[in-house]
PDB file of C-alpha atoms in Angstrom:
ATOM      1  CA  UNK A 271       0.000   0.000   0.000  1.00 49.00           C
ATOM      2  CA  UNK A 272       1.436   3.153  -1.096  1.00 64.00           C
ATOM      3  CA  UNK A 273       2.046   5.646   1.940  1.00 67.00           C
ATOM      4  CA  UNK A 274      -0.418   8.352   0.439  1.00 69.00           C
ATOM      5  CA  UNK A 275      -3.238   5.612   0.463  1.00 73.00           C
ATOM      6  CA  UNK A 276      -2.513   4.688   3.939  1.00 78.00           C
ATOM      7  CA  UNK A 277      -2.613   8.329   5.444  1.00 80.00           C
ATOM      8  CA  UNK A 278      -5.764   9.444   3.349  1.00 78.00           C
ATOM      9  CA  UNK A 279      -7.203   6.529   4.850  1.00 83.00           C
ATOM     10  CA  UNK A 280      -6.330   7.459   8.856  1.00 85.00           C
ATOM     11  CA  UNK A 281      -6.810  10.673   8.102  1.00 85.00           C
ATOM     12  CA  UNK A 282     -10.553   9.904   7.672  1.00 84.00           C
ATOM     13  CA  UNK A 283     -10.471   8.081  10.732  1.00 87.00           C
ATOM     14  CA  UNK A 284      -8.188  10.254  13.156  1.00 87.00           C
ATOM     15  CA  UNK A 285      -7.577  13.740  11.040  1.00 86.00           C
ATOM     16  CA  UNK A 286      -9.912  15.452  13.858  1.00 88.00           C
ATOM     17  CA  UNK A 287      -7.189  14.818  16.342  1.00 89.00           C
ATOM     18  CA  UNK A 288      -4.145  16.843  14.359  1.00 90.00           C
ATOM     19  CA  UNK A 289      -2.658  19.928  15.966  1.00 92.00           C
ATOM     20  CA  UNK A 290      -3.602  22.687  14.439  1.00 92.00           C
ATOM     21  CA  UNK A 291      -0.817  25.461  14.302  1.00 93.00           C
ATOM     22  CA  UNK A 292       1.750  22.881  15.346  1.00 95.00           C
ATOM     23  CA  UNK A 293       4.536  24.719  14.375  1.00 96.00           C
ATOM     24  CA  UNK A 294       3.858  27.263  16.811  1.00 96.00           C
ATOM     25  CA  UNK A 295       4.106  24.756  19.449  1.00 96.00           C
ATOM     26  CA  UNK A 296       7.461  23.567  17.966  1.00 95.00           C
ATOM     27  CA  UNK A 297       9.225  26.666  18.437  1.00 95.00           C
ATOM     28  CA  UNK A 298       7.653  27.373  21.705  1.00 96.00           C
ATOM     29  CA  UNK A 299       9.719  24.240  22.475  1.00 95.00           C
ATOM     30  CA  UNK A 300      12.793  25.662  21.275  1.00 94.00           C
ATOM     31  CA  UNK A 301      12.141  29.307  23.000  1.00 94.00           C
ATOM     32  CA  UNK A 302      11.992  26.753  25.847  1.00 94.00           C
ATOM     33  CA  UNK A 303      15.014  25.658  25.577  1.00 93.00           C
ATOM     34  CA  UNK A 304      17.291  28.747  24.618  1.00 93.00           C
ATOM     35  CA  UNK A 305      15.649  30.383  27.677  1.00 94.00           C
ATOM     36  CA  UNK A 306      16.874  27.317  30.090  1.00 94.00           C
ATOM     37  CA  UNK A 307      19.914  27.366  28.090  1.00 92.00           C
ATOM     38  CA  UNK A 308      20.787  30.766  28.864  1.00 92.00           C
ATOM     39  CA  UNK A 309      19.516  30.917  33.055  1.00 94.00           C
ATOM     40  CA  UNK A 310      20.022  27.296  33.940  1.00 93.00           C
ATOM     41  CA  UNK A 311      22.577  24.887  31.915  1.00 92.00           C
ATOM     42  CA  UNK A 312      22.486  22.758  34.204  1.00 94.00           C
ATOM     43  CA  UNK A 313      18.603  21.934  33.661  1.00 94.00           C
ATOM     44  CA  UNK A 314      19.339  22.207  29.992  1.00 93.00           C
ATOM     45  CA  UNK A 315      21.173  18.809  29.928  1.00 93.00           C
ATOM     46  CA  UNK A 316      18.190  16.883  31.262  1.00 94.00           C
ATOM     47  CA  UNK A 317      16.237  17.811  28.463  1.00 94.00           C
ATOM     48  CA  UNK A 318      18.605  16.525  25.829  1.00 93.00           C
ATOM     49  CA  UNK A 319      17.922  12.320  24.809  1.00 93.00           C
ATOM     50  CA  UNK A 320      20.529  10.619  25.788  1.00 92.00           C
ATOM     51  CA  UNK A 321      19.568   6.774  25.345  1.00 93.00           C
ATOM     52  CA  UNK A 322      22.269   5.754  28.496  1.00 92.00           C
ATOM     53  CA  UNK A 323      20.494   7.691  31.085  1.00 94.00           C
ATOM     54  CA  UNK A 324      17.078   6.832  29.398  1.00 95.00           C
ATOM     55  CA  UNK A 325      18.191   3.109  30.170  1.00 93.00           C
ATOM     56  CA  UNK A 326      18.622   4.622  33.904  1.00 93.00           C
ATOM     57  CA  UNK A 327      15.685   5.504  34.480  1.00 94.00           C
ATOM     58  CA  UNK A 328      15.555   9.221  32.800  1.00 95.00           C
ATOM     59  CA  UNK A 329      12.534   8.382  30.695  1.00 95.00           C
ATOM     60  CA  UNK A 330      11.495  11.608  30.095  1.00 96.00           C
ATOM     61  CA  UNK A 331      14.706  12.296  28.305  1.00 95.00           C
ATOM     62  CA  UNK A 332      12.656  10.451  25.392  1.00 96.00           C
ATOM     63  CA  UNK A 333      10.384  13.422  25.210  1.00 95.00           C
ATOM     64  CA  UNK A 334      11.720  16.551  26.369  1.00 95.00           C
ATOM     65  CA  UNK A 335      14.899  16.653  23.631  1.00 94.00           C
ATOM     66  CA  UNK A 336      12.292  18.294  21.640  1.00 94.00           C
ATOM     67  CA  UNK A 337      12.430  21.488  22.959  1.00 94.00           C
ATOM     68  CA  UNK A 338      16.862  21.386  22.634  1.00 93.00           C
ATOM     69  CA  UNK A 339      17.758  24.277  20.591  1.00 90.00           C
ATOM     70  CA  UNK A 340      18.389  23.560  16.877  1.00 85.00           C
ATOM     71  CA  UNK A 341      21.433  25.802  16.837  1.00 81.00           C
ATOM     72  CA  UNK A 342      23.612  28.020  19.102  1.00 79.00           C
ATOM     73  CA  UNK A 343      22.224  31.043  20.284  1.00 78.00           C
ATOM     74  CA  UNK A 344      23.188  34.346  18.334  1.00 77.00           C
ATOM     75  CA  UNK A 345      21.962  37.014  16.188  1.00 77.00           C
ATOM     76  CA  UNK A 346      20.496  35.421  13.843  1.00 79.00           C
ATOM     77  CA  UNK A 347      17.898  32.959  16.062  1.00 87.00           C
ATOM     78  CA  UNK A 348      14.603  35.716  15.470  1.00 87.00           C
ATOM     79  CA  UNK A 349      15.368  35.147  11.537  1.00 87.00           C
ATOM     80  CA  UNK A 350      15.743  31.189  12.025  1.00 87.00           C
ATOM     81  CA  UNK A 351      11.784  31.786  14.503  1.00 91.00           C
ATOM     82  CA  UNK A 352      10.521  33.261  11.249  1.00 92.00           C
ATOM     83  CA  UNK A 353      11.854  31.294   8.722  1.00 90.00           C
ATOM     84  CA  UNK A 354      10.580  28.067  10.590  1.00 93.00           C
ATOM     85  CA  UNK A 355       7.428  29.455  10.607  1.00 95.00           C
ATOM     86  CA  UNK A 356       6.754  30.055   6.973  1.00 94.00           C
ATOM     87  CA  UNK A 357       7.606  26.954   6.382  1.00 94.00           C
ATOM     88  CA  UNK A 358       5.594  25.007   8.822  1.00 94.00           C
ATOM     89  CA  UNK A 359       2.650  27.115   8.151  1.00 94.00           C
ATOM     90  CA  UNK A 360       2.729  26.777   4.544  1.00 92.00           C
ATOM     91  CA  UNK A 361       3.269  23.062   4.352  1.00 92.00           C
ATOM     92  CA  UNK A 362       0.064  22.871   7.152  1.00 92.00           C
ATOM     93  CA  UNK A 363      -1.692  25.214   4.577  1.00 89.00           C
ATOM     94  CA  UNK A 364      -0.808  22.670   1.516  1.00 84.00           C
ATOM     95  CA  UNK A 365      -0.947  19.384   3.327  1.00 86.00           C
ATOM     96  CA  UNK A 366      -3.423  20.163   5.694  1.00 87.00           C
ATOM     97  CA  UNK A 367      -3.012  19.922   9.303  1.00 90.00           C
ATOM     98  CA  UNK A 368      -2.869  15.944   9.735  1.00 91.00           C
ATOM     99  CA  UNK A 369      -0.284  15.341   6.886  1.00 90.00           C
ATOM    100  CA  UNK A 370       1.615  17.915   8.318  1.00 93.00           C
ATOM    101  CA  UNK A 371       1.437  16.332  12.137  1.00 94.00           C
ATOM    102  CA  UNK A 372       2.762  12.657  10.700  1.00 93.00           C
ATOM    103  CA  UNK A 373       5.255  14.360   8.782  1.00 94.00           C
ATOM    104  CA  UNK A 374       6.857  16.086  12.084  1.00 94.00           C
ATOM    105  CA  UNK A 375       5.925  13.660  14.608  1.00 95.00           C
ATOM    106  CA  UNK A 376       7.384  10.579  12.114  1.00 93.00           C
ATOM    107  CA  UNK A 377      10.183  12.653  12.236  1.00 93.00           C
ATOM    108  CA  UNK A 378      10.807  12.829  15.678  1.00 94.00           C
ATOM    109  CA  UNK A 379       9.303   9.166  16.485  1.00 95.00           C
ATOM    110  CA  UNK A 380      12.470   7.986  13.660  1.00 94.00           C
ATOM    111  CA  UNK A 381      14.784  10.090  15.239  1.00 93.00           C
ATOM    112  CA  UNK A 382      13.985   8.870  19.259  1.00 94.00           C
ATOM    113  CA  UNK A 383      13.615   5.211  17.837  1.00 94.00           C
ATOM    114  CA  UNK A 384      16.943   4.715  16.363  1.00 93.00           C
ATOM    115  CA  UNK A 385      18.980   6.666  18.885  1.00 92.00           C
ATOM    116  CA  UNK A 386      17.937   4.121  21.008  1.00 94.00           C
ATOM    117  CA  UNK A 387      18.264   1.172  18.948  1.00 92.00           C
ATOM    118  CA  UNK A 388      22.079   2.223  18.255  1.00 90.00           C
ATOM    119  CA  UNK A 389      22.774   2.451  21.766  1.00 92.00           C
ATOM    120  CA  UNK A 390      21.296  -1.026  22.611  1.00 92.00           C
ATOM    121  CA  UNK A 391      23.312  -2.515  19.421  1.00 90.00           C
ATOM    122  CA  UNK A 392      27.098  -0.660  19.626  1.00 86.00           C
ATOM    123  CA  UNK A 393      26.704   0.999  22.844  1.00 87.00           C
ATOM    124  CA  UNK A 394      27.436   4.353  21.378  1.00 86.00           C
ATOM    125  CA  UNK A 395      24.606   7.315  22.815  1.00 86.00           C
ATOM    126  CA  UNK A 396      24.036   9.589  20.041  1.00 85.00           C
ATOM    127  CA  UNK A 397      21.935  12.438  20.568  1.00 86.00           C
ATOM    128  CA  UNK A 398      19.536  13.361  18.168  1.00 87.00           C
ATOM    129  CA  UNK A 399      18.933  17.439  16.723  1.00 88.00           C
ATOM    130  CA  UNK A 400      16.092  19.244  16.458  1.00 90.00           C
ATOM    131  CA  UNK A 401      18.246  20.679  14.023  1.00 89.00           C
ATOM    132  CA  UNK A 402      17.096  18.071  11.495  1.00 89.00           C
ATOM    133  CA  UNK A 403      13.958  18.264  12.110  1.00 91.00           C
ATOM    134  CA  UNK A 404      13.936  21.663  10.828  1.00 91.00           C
ATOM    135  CA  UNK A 405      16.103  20.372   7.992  1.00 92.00           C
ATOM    136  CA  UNK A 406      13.417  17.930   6.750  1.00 92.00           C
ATOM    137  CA  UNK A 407      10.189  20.472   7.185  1.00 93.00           C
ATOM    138  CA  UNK A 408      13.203  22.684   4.682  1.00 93.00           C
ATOM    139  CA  UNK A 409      13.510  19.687   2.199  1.00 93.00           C
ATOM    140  CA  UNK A 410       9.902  19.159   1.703  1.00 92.00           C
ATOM    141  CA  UNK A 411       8.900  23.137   1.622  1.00 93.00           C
ATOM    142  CA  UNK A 412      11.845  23.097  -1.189  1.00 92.00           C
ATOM    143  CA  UNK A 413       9.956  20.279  -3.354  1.00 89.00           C
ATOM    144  CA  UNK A 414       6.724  21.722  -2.784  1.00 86.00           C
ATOM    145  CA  UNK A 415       7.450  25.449  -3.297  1.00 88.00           C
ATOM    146  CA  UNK A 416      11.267  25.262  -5.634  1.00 88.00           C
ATOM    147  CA  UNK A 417      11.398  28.440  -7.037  1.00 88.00           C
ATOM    148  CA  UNK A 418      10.438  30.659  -4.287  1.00 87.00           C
ATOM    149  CA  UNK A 419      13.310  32.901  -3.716  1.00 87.00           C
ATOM    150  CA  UNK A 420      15.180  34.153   0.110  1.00 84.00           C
ATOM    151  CA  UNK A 421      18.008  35.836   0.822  1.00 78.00           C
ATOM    152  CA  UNK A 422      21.062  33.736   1.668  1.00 73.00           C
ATOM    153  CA  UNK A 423      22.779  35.701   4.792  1.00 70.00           C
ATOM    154  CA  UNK A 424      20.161  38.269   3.746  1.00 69.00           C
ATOM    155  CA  UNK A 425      22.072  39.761   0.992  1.00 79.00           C
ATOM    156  CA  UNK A 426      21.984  37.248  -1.738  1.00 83.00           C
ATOM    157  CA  UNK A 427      18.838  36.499  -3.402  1.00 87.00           C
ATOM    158  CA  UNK A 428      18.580  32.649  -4.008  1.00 88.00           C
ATOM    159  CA  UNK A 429      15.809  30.219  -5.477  1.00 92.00           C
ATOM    160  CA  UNK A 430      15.267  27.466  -2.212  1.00 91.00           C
ATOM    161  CA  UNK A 431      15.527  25.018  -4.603  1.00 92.00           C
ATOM    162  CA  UNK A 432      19.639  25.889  -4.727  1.00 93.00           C
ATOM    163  CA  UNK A 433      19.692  25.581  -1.387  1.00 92.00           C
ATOM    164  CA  UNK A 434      17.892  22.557  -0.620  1.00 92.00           C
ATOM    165  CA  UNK A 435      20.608  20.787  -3.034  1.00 93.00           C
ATOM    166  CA  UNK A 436      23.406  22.322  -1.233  1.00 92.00           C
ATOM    167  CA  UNK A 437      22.318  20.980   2.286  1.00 91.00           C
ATOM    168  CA  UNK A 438      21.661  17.551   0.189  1.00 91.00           C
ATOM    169  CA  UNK A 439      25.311  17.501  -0.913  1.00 94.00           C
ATOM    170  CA  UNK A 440      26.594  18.287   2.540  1.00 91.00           C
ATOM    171  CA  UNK A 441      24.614  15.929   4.601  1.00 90.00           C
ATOM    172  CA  UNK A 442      26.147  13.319   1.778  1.00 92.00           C
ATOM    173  CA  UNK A 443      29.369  14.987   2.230  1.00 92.00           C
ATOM    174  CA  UNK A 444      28.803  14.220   5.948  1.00 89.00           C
ATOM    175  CA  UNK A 445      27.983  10.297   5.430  1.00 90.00           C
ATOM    176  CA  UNK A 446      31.403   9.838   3.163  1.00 92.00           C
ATOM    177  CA  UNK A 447      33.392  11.614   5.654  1.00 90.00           C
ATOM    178  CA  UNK A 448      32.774   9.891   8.903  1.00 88.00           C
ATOM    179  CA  UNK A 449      34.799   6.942   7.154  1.00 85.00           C
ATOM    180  CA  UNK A 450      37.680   8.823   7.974  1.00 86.00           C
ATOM    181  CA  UNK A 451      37.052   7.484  11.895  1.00 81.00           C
ATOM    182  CA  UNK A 452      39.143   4.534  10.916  1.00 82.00           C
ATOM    183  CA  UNK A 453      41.915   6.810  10.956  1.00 83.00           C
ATOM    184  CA  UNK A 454      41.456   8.439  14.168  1.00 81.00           C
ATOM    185  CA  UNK A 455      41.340   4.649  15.950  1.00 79.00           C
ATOM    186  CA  UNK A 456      43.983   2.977  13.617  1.00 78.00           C
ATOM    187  CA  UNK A 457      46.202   3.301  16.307  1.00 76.00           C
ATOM    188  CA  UNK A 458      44.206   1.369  19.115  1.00 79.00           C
ATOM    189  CA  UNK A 459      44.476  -1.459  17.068  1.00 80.00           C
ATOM    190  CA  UNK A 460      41.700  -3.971  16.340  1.00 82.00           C
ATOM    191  CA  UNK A 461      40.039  -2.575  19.175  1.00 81.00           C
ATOM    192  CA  UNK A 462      40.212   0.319  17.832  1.00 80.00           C
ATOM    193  CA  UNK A 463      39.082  -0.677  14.578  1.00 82.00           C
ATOM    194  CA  UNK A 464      36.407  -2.304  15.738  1.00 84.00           C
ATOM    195  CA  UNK A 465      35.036   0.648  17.098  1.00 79.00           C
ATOM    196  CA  UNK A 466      35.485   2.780  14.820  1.00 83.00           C
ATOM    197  CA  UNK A 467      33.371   0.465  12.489  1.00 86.00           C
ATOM    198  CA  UNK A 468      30.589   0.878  15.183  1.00 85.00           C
ATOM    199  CA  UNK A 469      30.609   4.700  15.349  1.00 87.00           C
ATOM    200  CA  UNK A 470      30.699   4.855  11.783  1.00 87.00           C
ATOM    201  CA  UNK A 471      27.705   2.669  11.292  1.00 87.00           C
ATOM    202  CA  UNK A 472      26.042   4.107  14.127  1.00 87.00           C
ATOM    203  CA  UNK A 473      26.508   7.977  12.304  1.00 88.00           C
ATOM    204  CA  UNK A 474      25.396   7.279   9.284  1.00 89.00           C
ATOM    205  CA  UNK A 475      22.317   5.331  10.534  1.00 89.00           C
ATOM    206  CA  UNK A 476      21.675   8.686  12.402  1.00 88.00           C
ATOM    207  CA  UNK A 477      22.154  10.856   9.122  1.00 88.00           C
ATOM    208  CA  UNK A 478      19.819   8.845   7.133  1.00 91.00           C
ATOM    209  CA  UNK A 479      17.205   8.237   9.861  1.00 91.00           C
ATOM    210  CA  UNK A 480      17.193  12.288  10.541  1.00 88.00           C
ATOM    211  CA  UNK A 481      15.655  12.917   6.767  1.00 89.00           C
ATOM    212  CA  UNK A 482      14.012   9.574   6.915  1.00 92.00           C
ATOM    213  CA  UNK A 483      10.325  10.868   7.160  1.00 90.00           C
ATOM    214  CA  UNK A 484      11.178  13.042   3.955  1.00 91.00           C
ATOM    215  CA  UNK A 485      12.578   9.888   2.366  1.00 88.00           C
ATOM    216  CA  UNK A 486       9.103   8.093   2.957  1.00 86.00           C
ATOM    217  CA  UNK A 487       6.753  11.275   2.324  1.00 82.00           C
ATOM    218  CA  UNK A 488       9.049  11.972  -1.110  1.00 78.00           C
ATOM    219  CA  UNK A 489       9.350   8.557  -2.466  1.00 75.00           C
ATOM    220  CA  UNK A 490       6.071   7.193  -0.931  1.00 69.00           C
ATOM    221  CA  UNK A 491       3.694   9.454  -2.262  1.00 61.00           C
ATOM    222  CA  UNK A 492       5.264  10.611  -5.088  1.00 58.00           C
ATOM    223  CA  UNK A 493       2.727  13.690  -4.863  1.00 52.00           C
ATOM    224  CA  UNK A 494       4.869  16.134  -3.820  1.00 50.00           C
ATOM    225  CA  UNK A 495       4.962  17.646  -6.977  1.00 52.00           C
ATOM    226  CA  UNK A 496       1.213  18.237  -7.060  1.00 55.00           C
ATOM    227  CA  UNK A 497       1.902  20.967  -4.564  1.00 46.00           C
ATOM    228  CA  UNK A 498       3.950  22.907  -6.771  1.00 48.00           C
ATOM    229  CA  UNK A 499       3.333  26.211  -7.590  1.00 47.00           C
ATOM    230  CA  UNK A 500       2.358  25.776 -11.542  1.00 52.00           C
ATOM    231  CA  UNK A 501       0.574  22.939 -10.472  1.00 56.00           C
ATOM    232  CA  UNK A 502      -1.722  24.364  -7.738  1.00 52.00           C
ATOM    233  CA  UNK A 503      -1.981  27.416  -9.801  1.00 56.00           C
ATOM    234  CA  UNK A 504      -3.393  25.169 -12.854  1.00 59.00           C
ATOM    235  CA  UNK A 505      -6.177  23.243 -10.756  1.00 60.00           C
ATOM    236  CA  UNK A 506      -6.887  26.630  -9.143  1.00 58.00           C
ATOM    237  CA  UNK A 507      -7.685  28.595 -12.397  1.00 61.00           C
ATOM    238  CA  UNK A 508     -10.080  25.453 -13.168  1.00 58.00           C
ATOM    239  CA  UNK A 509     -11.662  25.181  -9.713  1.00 59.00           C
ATOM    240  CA  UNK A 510     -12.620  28.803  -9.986  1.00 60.00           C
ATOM    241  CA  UNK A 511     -14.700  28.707 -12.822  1.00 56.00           C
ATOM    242  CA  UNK A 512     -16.628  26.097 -11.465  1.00 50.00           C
ATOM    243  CA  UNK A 513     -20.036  26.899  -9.492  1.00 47.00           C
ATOM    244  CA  UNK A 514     -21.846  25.136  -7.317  1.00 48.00           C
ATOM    245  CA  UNK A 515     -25.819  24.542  -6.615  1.00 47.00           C
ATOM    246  CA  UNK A 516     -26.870  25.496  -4.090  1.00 48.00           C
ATOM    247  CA  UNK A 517     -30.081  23.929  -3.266  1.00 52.00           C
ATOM    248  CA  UNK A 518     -33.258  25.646  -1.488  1.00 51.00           C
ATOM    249  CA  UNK A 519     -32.627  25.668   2.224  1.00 54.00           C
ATOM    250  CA  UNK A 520     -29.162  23.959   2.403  1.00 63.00           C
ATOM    251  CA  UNK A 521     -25.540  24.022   2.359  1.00 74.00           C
ATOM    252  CA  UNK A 522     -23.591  25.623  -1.183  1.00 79.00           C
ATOM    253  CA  UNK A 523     -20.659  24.177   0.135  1.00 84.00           C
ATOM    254  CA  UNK A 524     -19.731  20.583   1.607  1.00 85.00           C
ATOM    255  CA  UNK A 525     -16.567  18.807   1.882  1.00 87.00           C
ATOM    256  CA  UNK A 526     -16.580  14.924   0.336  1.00 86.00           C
ATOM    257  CA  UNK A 527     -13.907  14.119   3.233  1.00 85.00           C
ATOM    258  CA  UNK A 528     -15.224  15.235   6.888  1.00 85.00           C
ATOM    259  CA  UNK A 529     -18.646  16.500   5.859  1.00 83.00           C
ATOM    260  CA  UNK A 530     -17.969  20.118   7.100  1.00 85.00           C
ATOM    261  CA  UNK A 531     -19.835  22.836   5.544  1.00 86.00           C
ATOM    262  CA  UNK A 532     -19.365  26.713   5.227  1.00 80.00           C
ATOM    263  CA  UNK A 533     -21.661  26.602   8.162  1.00 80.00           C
ATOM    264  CA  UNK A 534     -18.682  24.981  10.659  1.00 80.00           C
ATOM    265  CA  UNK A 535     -16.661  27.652  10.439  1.00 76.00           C
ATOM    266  CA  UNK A 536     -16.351  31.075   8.340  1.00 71.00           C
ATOM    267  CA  UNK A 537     -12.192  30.492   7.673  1.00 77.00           C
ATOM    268  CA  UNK A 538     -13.286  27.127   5.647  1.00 83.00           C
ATOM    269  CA  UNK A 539     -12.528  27.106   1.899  1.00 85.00           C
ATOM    270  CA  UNK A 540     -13.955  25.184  -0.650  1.00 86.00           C
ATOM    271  CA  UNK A 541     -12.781  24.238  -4.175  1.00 86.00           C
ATOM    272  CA  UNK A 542     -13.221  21.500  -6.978  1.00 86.00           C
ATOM    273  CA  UNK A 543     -10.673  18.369  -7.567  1.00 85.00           C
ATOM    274  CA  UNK A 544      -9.875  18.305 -11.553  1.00 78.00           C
ATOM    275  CA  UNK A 545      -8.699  15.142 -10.959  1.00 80.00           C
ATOM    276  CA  UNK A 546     -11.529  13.268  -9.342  1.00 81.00           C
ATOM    277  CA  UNK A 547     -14.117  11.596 -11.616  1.00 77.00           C
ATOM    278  CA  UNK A 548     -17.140  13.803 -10.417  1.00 75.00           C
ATOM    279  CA  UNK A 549     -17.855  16.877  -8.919  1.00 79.00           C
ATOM    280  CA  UNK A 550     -16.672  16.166  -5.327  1.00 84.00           C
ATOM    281  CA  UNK A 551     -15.895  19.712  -2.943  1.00 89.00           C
ATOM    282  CA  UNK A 552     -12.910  19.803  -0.616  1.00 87.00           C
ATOM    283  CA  UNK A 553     -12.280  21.779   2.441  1.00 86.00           C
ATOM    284  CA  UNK A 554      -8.462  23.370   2.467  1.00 84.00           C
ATOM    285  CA  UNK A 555      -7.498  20.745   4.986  1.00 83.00           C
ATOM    286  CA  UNK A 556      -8.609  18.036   2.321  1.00 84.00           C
ATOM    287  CA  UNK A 557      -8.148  19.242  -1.291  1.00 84.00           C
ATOM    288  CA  UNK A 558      -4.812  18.714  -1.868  1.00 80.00           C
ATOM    289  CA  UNK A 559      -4.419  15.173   0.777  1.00 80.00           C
ATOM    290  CA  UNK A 560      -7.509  13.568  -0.692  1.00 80.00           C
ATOM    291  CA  UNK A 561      -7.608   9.994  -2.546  1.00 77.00           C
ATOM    292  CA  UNK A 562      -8.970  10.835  -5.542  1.00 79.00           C
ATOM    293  CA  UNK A 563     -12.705   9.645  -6.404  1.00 78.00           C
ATOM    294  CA  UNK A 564     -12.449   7.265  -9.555  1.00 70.00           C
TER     295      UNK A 564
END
């Protein structure tokens, strides 16, 4: 079953329970941590996952490394707050709000998961980053939206697409170069060699487990590209020609998915699927997530 059948299936079942806004919570959790990283250090640490104190006892370690910071503290952090922020809200926008939630928390369940199953294997207690979790929400807002342009360090103007390639080269950059561990160890001798071979296994497991939700939204769906600007503009243009009946004392508008109506809520939009065989109506948390009516 193809990942984009599964989740259009539990999102009919469970899409009433996805955070809304989740992204704001996210960097709450961050502002969380700079400010306990900043007054109290020492109660910084027990947030972070380590799977070694996890194993004594420190369970909560499994949760709380969500709100360590995704980078150092400097100048710069109110930029990275914003940035974040477009991009979470505009993939919620796109996705809808329980695409959006599996994509994050898949993200962070992959991320807890294997940190742990690398310590019970070599031994070796990596600690996960939120950084990556921000680098995965950056991969997917660069497939769905390539040629929207930023300004690297605010000066240069730069399509994200560019970008998104770059960090792809480096994190590949990243998985050739912890080879070079051998070297560091060669002199301890097998023992040495032997765990070197462990900590190189265990990094790159961590490298490719950190993007591994984009991996399995990407390459699972395979709809990615629906969300792309031409794209939406194209099924737009057609939706917006198309009217709807609106019979004598009901609803105009009615979503094929959850049933909700312009009557649930005056925010809700409503537009046509070109791509389903009849005239179904989605809701903005449905149109572009749907399975499409044959």
């Amino acid at each position: 079953m193809r990942v984009n059948n599964f989740l259009a299936k539990m999102e009919k079942k469970y899409g009433r329970y996805a955070v809304r806004n989740l992204i704001v919570y996210l960097l709450a959790a961050y502002a969380v941590g700079y400010v306990l990283q900043l007054v109290a250090p020492t109660a910084y640490t027990y947030l972070e996952l380590s799977p070694a104190l996890v194993m004594r006892g420190q369970i909560w370690r499994l949760v709380t490394w969500v709100c360590t910071v995704p980078e150092s503290f400097n100048f710069f952090i109110l930029f990275m707050f914003m940035f974040q922020y477009f991009i979470g809200s505009s993939l919620e926008r796109y996705w809808g709000s329980f695409r959006y939630n599996c994509y994050i928390f898949s993200g962070i369940f992959f991320m807890t998961i294997s940190s742990m199953i690398v310590y019970w294997i070599t031994g070796i207690s990596m600690t996960p980053s939120t950084y990556y979790i921000n680098m995965a929400s950056f991969l997917a807002f660069a497939v769905c939206f390539p040629d929207v342009q930023v300004y690297f360090m605010m000066v240069i103007p730069i399509k994200i697409k560019w970008l998104a390639i770059i960090d792809a080269i480096y994190m590949a950059y990243e998985f050739i170069a912890v080879g070079q561990y051998r070297n560091l160890y060669a002199a301890y001798g097998a023992a040495g060699a032997a765990y070197a071979s462990q900590l190189i296994w265990a990094t790159r497991v961590s490298i490719i487990v950190s993007v591994l939700n984009f991996i399995l939204f990407y390459f699972g769906t395979r709809n990615m590209k629906r969300f792309a600007p031409k794209e939406v503009h194209r099924r737009y243009a057609y939706k917006k020609n198309v009217k709807a009946a609106s019979p004598a004392g009901g609803t105009k508008h009615k979503c094929a998915i959850c049933g909700r109506t312009e009557k649930d809520g005056d925010n809700l939009v409503f537009r046509y699927c070109s791509k389903c065989n009849g005239n179904y109506e989605f809701c903005q948390d449905h149109l572009y997530t749907h399975k499409h009516f044959e």
